[in-house]
Coordinates of C-alpha atoms in Angstrom, one line a residue:
Chain A
M1 CA 91.5 72.6 140.6
T2 CA 92.9 75.5 138.6
T3 CA 92.4 73.6 135.4
Y4 CA 88.7 73.2 136.2
A5 CA 88.4 76.9 136.9
T6 CA 89.9 77.7 133.5
L7 CA 87.4 75.5 131.8
E8 CA 84.6 77.3 133.6
D9 CA 86.1 80.6 132.4
I10 CA 86.0 79.3 128.8
E11 CA 82.4 78.3 129.2
N12 CA 81.5 81.6 130.7
C13 CA 83.2 83.5 127.9
M14 CA 81.1 81.5 125.5
N15 CA 77.9 81.9 127.4
N16 CA 78.3 85.7 127.6
G17 CA 79.1 86.5 124.0
W18 CA 82.9 86.7 124.2
T19 CA 83.4 84.2 121.4
D20 CA 83.3 83.6 117.7
G21 CA 81.5 80.3 118.3
L22 CA 84.7 78.3 119.2
P23 CA 86.2 78.0 122.7
V24 CA 88.6 80.9 123.4
I25 CA 91.6 81.4 125.7
P26 CA 90.1 83.6 128.5
P27 CA 91.6 87.1 128.2
Y28 CA 93.2 87.1 131.7
G29 CA 94.7 90.5 132.4
S30 CA 98.2 89.1 132.7
L31 CA 98.1 87.5 129.3
V32 CA 96.6 90.6 127.7
D33 CA 99.4 92.7 129.3
E34 CA 102.0 90.4 127.7
M35 CA 100.3 90.7 124.3
L36 CA 100.2 94.5 124.6
D37 CA 103.9 94.5 125.2
A38 CA 104.5 92.4 122.2
M39 CA 102.3 94.6 120.1
G40 CA 104.2 97.7 121.4
W41 CA 101.1 99.5 122.7
Q42 CA 99.7 100.7 126.0
A43 CA 96.3 99.5 127.1
H44 CA 94.4 102.7 126.4
D45 CA 96.2 103.7 123.2
I46 CA 93.6 104.4 120.6
V47 CA 94.3 102.1 117.7
G48 CA 91.4 102.9 115.4
E49 CA 87.8 104.1 115.1
I50 CA 84.7 102.9 113.5
A51 CA 83.2 106.3 112.9
S52 CA 79.9 105.1 111.5
Q53 CA 79.2 103.4 114.8
N54 CA 80.8 106.0 117.1
I55 CA 83.3 103.4 118.3
V56 CA 86.8 104.1 119.5
V57 CA 89.0 100.9 119.6
R58 CA 91.7 100.9 122.2
A59 CA 94.8 98.6 122.2
E60 CA 93.6 96.4 125.0
K61 CA 90.6 95.3 122.9
A62 CA 92.9 94.1 120.1
A63 CA 95.3 92.5 122.6
A64 CA 92.5 90.7 124.4
T65 CA 91.2 89.4 121.1
A66 CA 94.6 88.2 120.1
V67 CA 94.9 86.2 123.3
M68 CA 91.4 84.8 122.9
A69 CA 92.2 83.7 119.3
G70 CA 95.2 81.7 120.6
C71 CA 97.9 83.9 119.1
K72 CA 101.4 83.8 120.5
P73 CA 103.1 87.0 121.7
E74 CA 105.8 86.3 119.1
Y75 CA 103.2 87.4 116.5
G76 CA 103.0 90.9 118.1
S77 CA 104.6 92.9 115.3
L78 CA 102.5 91.2 112.7
L79 CA 99.3 91.6 114.8
R80 CA 100.0 95.3 115.2
A81 CA 100.2 95.8 111.4
L82 CA 97.2 93.6 111.1
T83 CA 95.2 95.7 113.6
D84 CA 96.2 98.9 111.8
G85 CA 94.9 97.3 108.6
L86 CA 91.7 96.0 110.1
L87 CA 90.7 99.4 111.5
D88 CA 91.7 101.3 108.3
P89 CA 88.4 102.9 107.2
L90 CA 89.1 101.8 103.6
L91 CA 88.6 98.2 104.7
N92 CA 85.0 98.9 105.8
L93 CA 85.0 96.4 108.6
S94 CA 81.5 97.1 109.8
G95 CA 80.1 96.8 106.3
A96 CA 81.8 93.4 105.9
E97 CA 80.3 92.2 109.2
V98 CA 76.7 93.1 108.6
T99 CA 76.3 92.6 104.8
T100 CA 74.0 90.0 103.3
G101 CA 77.1 89.1 101.3
G102 CA 78.5 87.0 104.2
A103 CA 82.1 88.3 103.7
A104 CA 85.2 87.3 105.6
I105 CA 88.4 89.2 106.1
L106 CA 91.1 87.5 104.0
V107 CA 94.6 87.9 105.5
I108 CA 97.5 87.4 103.1
V109 CA 100.9 87.2 104.8
S110 CA 104.0 87.6 102.6
G111 CA 107.7 88.1 102.9
P112 CA 110.3 86.9 105.4
V113 CA 107.8 86.9 108.3
V114 CA 106.2 83.8 106.7
E115 CA 109.1 81.6 107.7
E116 CA 110.1 83.6 110.8
L117 CA 106.7 82.9 112.4
G118 CA 106.2 79.4 110.9
F119 CA 103.2 80.0 108.6
E120 CA 102.2 77.1 106.4
H121 CA 102.4 78.1 102.8
R122 CA 102.5 74.8 101.0
A123 CA 100.0 71.9 101.8
N124 CA 96.4 73.1 102.2
A125 CA 97.5 76.7 102.0
L126 CA 94.0 78.0 102.0
G127 CA 93.0 76.1 105.2
A128 CA 96.2 75.1 106.9
N129 CA 96.2 73.2 110.2
C130 CA 99.0 75.4 111.5
R131 CA 98.8 77.6 114.6
A132 CA 100.1 80.7 112.9
N133 CA 97.7 80.6 110.0
A134 CA 94.7 79.5 112.1
T135 CA 95.1 81.9 115.0
V136 CA 96.1 85.0 113.0
G137 CA 93.2 84.3 110.6
R138 CA 90.9 83.8 113.6
F139 CA 92.1 87.1 115.2
A140 CA 91.1 89.0 112.1
Q141 CA 87.6 87.4 112.0
M142 CA 87.1 88.0 115.7
M143 CA 88.0 91.7 115.3
R144 CA 85.5 91.9 112.4
Y145 CA 82.9 90.2 114.6
F146 CA 83.6 92.1 117.8
C147 CA 84.2 95.6 116.3
G148 CA 81.9 95.4 113.2
R149 CA 78.7 94.8 115.2
G150 CA 79.0 98.0 117.1
G151 CA 79.5 96.4 120.5
G152 CA 76.4 94.2 119.9
V153 CA 74.1 96.9 118.7
L154 CA 74.1 95.7 115.1
Q155 CA 73.4 92.2 113.9
S156 CA 75.1 90.2 111.2
H157 CA 72.9 89.6 108.1
G158 CA 75.0 87.3 105.9
T159 CA 72.7 85.2 103.9
I160 CA 74.9 82.2 103.7
G161 CA 78.4 83.4 104.7
H162 CA 81.3 80.9 104.3
P163 CA 83.8 79.0 106.5
G164 CA 86.4 81.7 106.2
R165 CA 84.4 83.8 108.7
I166 CA 86.0 81.6 111.4
S167 CA 89.6 82.0 110.1
F168 CA 91.0 82.9 106.7
C169 CA 94.7 83.4 106.4
I170 CA 96.9 82.6 103.5
A171 CA 100.7 82.7 103.5
E172 CA 102.7 83.1 100.4
H173 CA 105.8 81.1 99.4
P174 CA 108.9 82.9 100.6
K175 CA 110.3 82.5 97.1
T176 CA 108.0 83.4 94.2
E177 CA 108.2 83.5 90.4
W178 CA 106.5 86.9 90.0
G179 CA 107.6 88.7 93.2
S180 CA 106.0 89.0 96.6
Y181 CA 102.3 89.5 96.8
H182 CA 102.7 92.9 98.5
T183 CA 104.7 94.3 95.6
Q184 CA 101.3 94.6 93.8
Y185 CA 100.5 97.2 96.4
G186 CA 103.8 99.1 96.1
L187 CA 105.8 97.6 99.0
P188 CA 109.4 96.5 98.4
E189 CA 110.2 92.9 97.5
D190 CA 112.1 92.2 100.7
A191 CA 109.5 93.6 103.1
S192 CA 107.2 91.6 105.3
A193 CA 103.5 92.5 105.0
V194 CA 99.9 91.7 105.7
S195 CA 97.3 92.4 103.0
L196 CA 93.6 92.5 103.9
M197 CA 90.4 92.5 101.9
S198 CA 86.9 91.3 102.4
T199 CA 86.0 88.3 100.3
E200 CA 83.7 85.5 99.5
G201 CA 84.9 81.9 99.8
P202 CA 87.5 80.4 97.4
N203 CA 86.4 78.7 94.1
S204 CA 88.6 75.7 93.3
I205 CA 90.0 75.3 89.8
N206 CA 91.1 71.9 88.4
N207 CA 93.1 71.5 85.2
H208 CA 95.3 68.4 85.1
Y209 CA 95.6 68.0 81.3
G210 CA 96.4 71.5 80.0
D211 CA 100.0 72.0 79.0
T212 CA 100.2 75.7 78.3
G213 CA 100.0 78.8 80.5
A214 CA 97.1 80.1 78.4
Q215 CA 95.0 77.0 79.0
I216 CA 95.5 77.4 82.8
L217 CA 94.6 81.1 82.6
D218 CA 91.5 80.3 80.4
T219 CA 90.4 77.9 83.0
I220 CA 90.8 80.5 85.8
G221 CA 89.1 83.1 83.7
D222 CA 86.1 80.8 83.0
C223 CA 85.7 80.3 86.8
M224 CA 85.5 84.1 87.2
C225 CA 82.8 84.2 84.6
H226 CA 80.1 81.9 85.9
F227 CA 76.6 83.5 86.1
G228 CA 76.7 83.5 89.9
Q229 CA 79.7 85.6 90.4
T230 CA 78.8 88.6 92.5
A231 CA 81.1 90.9 90.5
W232 CA 79.0 91.1 87.4
Y233 CA 77.0 94.2 88.4
Y234 CA 79.0 96.5 90.6
R235 CA 82.5 95.3 89.7
S236 CA 83.8 97.1 92.7
G237 CA 86.0 94.4 94.3
G238 CA 87.9 92.1 91.9
F239 CA 89.5 88.7 92.6
V240 CA 92.6 87.1 94.2
V241 CA 94.0 84.3 92.0
V242 CA 95.8 81.6 94.0
I243 CA 98.4 79.7 91.9
P244 CA 100.2 76.7 93.3
P245 CA 103.6 75.4 91.9
D246 CA 102.3 73.0 89.2
H247 CA 100.1 75.5 87.5
M248 CA 102.6 78.3 88.1
A249 CA 105.3 76.3 86.3
L250 CA 103.1 76.4 83.1
V251 CA 101.9 80.0 83.5
A252 CA 105.2 81.6 84.4
K253 CA 106.8 79.9 81.3
D254 CA 104.6 82.0 79.0
F255 CA 103.4 85.0 81.1
S256 CA 104.7 87.7 83.4
R257 CA 102.4 88.8 86.2
D258 CA 101.3 91.9 84.2
Q259 CA 100.8 89.8 81.1
A260 CA 98.7 87.2 82.9
R261 CA 96.5 90.0 84.4
E262 CA 96.0 91.6 81.0
Y263 CA 95.3 88.2 79.4
I264 CA 92.5 87.4 81.9
Y265 CA 91.1 90.9 81.7
E266 CA 90.8 90.7 77.9
N267 CA 89.6 87.1 77.6
A268 CA 87.5 86.4 80.6
R269 CA 84.2 88.0 79.5
R270 CA 80.5 87.2 79.1
Q271 CA 77.8 88.7 76.9
T272 CA 76.1 91.6 78.8
D273 CA 72.7 90.7 77.3
Q274 CA 73.0 87.2 78.5
L275 CA 73.8 88.4 82.0
A276 CA 70.8 90.7 81.9
K277 CA 68.6 87.9 80.7
V278 CA 69.3 85.7 83.8
G279 CA 68.9 88.7 86.1
R280 CA 72.5 89.4 86.9
I281 CA 72.2 93.0 85.7
A282 CA 69.6 95.3 87.2
K283 CA 66.6 96.2 85.0
A284 CA 67.4 99.9 85.5
P285 CA 71.2 99.9 85.9
I286 CA 72.9 102.6 87.9
E287 CA 75.5 104.8 86.2
F288 CA 78.3 103.5 88.4
A289 CA 77.8 99.9 87.0
E290 CA 78.7 101.1 83.5
V291 CA 76.4 98.6 81.8
E292 CA 76.8 98.5 78.0
P293 CA 74.2 96.3 76.3
G294 CA 75.4 94.2 73.4
V295 CA 79.1 94.0 74.4
L296 CA 81.2 91.4 76.2
R297 CA 81.5 92.3 79.9
S298 CA 84.4 91.6 82.1
P299 CA 83.8 90.9 85.8
L300 CA 86.6 93.4 86.4
K301 CA 86.3 97.1 86.1
N302 CA 90.0 97.3 85.4
P303 CA 93.0 94.8 85.3
E304 CA 94.3 96.2 88.6
Q305 CA 91.4 94.5 90.4
L306 CA 93.1 91.2 89.8
T307 CA 96.0 90.1 92.1
F308 CA 98.0 86.8 92.2
I309 CA 99.4 84.9 95.2
E310 CA 101.8 82.0 94.9
C311 CA 101.2 79.3 97.5
G312 CA 100.2 75.7 97.9
G313 CA 101.8 72.3 97.7
D314 CA 103.6 70.5 94.9
G315 CA 101.6 67.8 93.0
G316 CA 98.1 68.3 91.9
R317 CA 97.1 70.8 89.2
F318 CA 94.8 73.0 91.1
S319 CA 94.4 76.8 91.5
A320 CA 91.7 78.9 93.1
V321 CA 89.9 82.1 92.6
I322 CA 88.7 84.2 95.6
P323 CA 86.1 86.7 94.7
R324 CA 86.2 89.9 96.8
W325 CA 83.0 91.1 98.5
V326 CA 81.1 93.6 96.4
G327 CA 81.6 96.3 99.1
S328 CA 85.3 95.6 99.2
T329 CA 86.3 98.6 97.1
H330 CA 89.7 98.7 98.7
A331 CA 92.4 96.2 99.8
V332 CA 94.7 97.3 102.6
C333 CA 98.4 96.4 102.7
K334 CA 100.5 97.1 105.7
Q335 CA 104.2 96.5 106.2
V336 CA 105.3 94.5 109.3
V337 CA 108.1 96.3 111.0
Chain B
M1 CA 85.3 80.3 137.7
T2 CA 84.0 83.3 135.8
Q3 CA 81.2 85.5 137.1
P4 CA 79.2 87.7 134.6
S5 CA 78.4 91.1 135.9
N6 CA 75.3 91.9 133.8
E7 CA 72.0 90.0 133.6
G8 CA 71.2 87.0 131.6
P9 CA 73.1 84.9 129.1
G10 CA 74.6 86.7 126.2
N11 CA 75.0 83.8 123.8
G12 CA 71.9 84.4 121.7
G13 CA 72.4 86.0 118.3
S14 CA 70.6 89.2 119.3
N15 CA 71.8 89.6 122.9
P16 CA 74.7 92.0 123.5
P17 CA 77.8 90.4 124.9
A18 CA 78.6 90.8 128.6
R19 CA 80.5 93.9 129.6
Q20 CA 82.5 92.4 132.4
L21 CA 83.6 88.9 133.5
T22 CA 85.7 87.9 136.5
S23 CA 87.7 84.7 137.0
C24 CA 88.0 83.2 140.4
G25 CA 90.5 80.3 140.5
D26 CA 91.9 78.6 143.7
V27 CA 94.0 81.5 144.7
S28 CA 92.5 84.8 143.6
C29 CA 90.1 86.5 141.4
E30 CA 91.2 88.2 138.2
L31 CA 89.3 90.5 135.9
L32 CA 89.1 89.4 132.3
V33 CA 89.7 92.1 129.7
D34 CA 86.5 92.8 127.7
P35 CA 87.5 92.4 124.0
I36 CA 84.5 94.2 122.6
P37 CA 84.6 97.9 121.9
R38 CA 81.3 99.7 122.6
P39 CA 79.7 102.8 121.1
T40 CA 80.5 105.9 123.2
P41 CA 77.3 108.0 122.8
D42 CA 73.8 107.1 123.9
P43 CA 72.1 104.2 122.0
I44 CA 70.2 105.2 118.8
K45 CA 66.5 106.0 119.7
V46 CA 64.0 104.5 117.3
T47 CA 60.4 105.8 117.2
L48 CA 58.1 103.2 115.8
K49 CA 55.0 105.4 115.6
P50 CA 55.7 108.6 113.5
R51 CA 54.2 112.0 114.6
V52 CA 53.0 112.7 111.0
A53 CA 51.3 110.1 108.7
K54 CA 53.6 110.7 105.8
V55 CA 56.2 108.3 104.3
T56 CA 59.5 109.2 102.7
F57 CA 61.7 106.7 100.9
V58 CA 65.5 106.7 100.9
D59 CA 67.3 104.7 98.2
H60 CA 70.9 103.4 98.5
H61 CA 71.4 101.9 95.1
K62 CA 70.7 98.2 95.6
P63 CA 69.7 96.4 92.4
N64 CA 66.1 97.3 91.3
S65 CA 65.5 99.2 94.6
K66 CA 64.1 102.2 92.9
L67 CA 61.5 100.1 91.0
I68 CA 60.5 98.4 94.3
M69 CA 60.2 101.8 96.1
E70 CA 58.1 103.3 93.3
Y71 CA 55.8 100.3 93.5
A72 CA 55.6 100.7 97.3
Q73 CA 54.8 104.4 96.8
S74 CA 51.9 103.6 94.6
V75 CA 50.5 100.9 96.9
L76 CA 50.7 103.3 99.9
R77 CA 48.9 106.1 97.9
E78 CA 46.2 103.7 96.9
R79 CA 45.6 103.1 100.6
G80 CA 45.3 106.8 101.3
I81 CA 48.7 107.3 102.9
E82 CA 50.6 110.5 102.1
V83 CA 53.9 109.7 100.3
N84 CA 56.7 112.1 99.6
D85 CA 57.1 112.2 95.8
E86 CA 60.9 112.5 95.9
I87 CA 62.9 109.4 96.6
L88 CA 66.0 110.6 98.4
I89 CA 69.4 109.1 97.6
K90 CA 72.0 107.8 100.0
A91 CA 75.3 107.0 98.2
D92 CA 76.2 103.7 99.9
A93 CA 74.3 101.1 101.9
S94 CA 77.1 100.5 104.4
V95 CA 77.5 104.0 105.7
R96 CA 75.2 106.4 107.6
M97 CA 73.2 108.9 105.8
P98 CA 74.7 112.4 105.6
E99 CA 74.1 114.4 108.8
A100 CA 72.1 117.1 107.0
M101 CA 69.7 114.5 105.6
L102 CA 69.3 112.9 109.0
Q103 CA 68.5 116.2 110.6
S104 CA 66.1 117.2 107.9
L105 CA 64.2 113.9 108.1
S106 CA 64.2 113.9 111.9
G107 CA 62.5 117.3 111.8
E108 CA 59.7 116.2 109.5
G109 CA 58.3 113.7 112.0
G110 CA 57.1 111.2 109.3
L111 CA 58.0 107.6 108.7
V112 CA 61.3 107.1 106.8
L113 CA 61.8 103.8 104.9
C114 CA 65.5 103.5 104.2
G115 CA 67.0 101.0 101.7
I116 CA 66.0 97.8 100.0
S117 CA 68.2 94.8 100.7
D118 CA 69.5 92.4 98.0

């Protein structure tokens, strides 16, 4: 039976290391060819390099990974932009894979492509049971896993990791209060884009009884300031703030995006000496960390390290903060064309 | 069904993934496309026993790493092991050390202890 053979193929992929831990679609040559066409590449086109590991990545590797993750060929243009972003040296894919920080690659999809490809941007936006979100997010993690480990030479050392290392893709509402997410990286409002960064898992924020934008932003800022936030010492990454409609209605009434960013930067702070006392600042700080004893310290080096995405369902006054991995010094934003 | 072309299962955390798999259904066999890019040059060679009994430390700025390395230096000296006084600096834990530093250390023949984790 052909079906039985396919199940055997899936098992063999898993038994031989061609997997992220979940069953995969076997990367049959015919399926990979179809995906290559959709992505607009030839099999041997070089689509990126991981110079630190002496690895050249050719298009057929990305296309095979897209097939295995369950992506549809219709996602081809988006997957091409996503591949470009994943292999952009600024993203530091190999670093994200092997770090003790257990980072995942967060994929943010914004613009008209959200509705064109059927991404879920409302209910459970950070963990949607929707093929587009699940498989595109999975593709990004599989690329991290397959490419970042140097072909199996390196090992992953994440101390605890988080569930986003299987799939982590968020789509933004097509209509937003503050403008599309990618406008924060200089792309035009009407573009479609994928934005990538390596992150820790999302921290949920609950405020059902606040009735001003400032109260919501104070709650978000307080979450960014708990002792355990990785950002306290290096401050090299920043945070993504996820604001669903109910919180957004309050915040947008009183703040523009730039005002909200500035408000959190100015108000979300913690006493540096307190941080040092609990061991969140090194005893002999490096110059880069810019540690100033006695002053209130922001977990952000500058306001630009804070970005906002508008997504999530109506009803329920929740938001979320997603801390970026400490080695995530750059986010990468690519237009889908 | 799929046939692996290299030896042994590759599903363990430390085993490299298979380089080639073939699918044989009812009608024909089809090669599966390997999704995993591999390094192009020879694998890195690691020598566990140094030619010279001398230890050099390389720091890459993890918290408190310099304190730990200085402590390790003193412990090694107490045990009669020659230790390079200078702790070399590598800018970032996630990238290779500069080529000039690598070549210099390779030429010395001693043991290099690079980096302290979190």
